[in-house]
Tab-separated table of C-alpha atoms in Angstrom:
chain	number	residue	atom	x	y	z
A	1	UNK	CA	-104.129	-1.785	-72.019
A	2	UNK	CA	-104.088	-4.381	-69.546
A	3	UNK	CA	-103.359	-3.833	-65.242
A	4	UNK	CA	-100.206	-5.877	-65.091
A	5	UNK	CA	-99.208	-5.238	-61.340
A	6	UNK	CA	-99.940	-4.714	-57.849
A	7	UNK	CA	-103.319	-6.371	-58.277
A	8	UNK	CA	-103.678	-6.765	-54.458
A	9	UNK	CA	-103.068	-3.349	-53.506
A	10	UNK	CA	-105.566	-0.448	-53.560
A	11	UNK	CA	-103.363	2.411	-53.295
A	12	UNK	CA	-100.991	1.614	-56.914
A	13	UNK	CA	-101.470	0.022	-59.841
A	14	UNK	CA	-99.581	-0.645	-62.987
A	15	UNK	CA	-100.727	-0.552	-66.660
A	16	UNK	CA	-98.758	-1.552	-69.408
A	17	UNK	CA	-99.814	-0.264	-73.009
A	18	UNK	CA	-98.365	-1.072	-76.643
A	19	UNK	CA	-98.904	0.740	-79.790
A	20	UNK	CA	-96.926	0.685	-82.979
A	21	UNK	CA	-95.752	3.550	-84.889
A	22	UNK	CA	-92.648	4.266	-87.266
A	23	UNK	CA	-92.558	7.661	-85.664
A	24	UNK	CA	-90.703	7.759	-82.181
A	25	UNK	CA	-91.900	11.395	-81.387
A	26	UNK	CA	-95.699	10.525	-82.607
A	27	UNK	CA	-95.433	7.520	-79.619
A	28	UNK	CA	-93.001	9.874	-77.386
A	29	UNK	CA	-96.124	12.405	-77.822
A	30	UNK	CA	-98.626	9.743	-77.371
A	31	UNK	CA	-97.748	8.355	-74.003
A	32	UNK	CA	-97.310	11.902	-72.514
A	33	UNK	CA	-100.560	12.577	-74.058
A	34	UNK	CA	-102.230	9.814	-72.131
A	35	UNK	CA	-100.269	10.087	-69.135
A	36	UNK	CA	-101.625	13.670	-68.909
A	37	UNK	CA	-105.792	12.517	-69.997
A	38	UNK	CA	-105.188	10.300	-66.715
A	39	UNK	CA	-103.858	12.601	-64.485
A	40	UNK	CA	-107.133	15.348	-65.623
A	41	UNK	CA	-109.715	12.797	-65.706
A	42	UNK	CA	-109.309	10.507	-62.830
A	43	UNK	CA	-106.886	12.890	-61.023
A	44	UNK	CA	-104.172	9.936	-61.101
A	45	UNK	CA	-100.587	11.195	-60.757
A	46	UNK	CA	-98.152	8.544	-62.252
A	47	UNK	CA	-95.030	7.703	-59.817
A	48	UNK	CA	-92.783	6.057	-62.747
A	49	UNK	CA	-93.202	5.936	-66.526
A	50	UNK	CA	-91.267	3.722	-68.114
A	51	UNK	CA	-90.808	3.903	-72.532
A	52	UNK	CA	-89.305	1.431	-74.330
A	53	UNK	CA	-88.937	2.173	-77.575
A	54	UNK	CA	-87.522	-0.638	-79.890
């Protein structure tokens, strides 16, 4: 996981995260998963998720 834009602001910021997997639903799963850890633990609401799946 790395912060990979709007490093000056402190209202948004972006993360981008890889993972591998042969399964598109495990990693179609996975990111909602996370998405959802973030929003209950730090009470972060994401304003655009982006997948790409290749």
């Amino acid at each position: 996981m790395v912060e990979s834009g709007f490093n000056d602001s402190k209202k948004f910021f972006e993360i981008t995260i890889v993972t591998l997997s042969q399964n598109k639903d495990f990693l179609l799963r996975f990111f909602e998963k996370l998405e959802d850890e973030i929003e209950y633990k730090y009470g972060l609401s994401p304003i655009v998720s982006n997948y790409e799946i290749i």
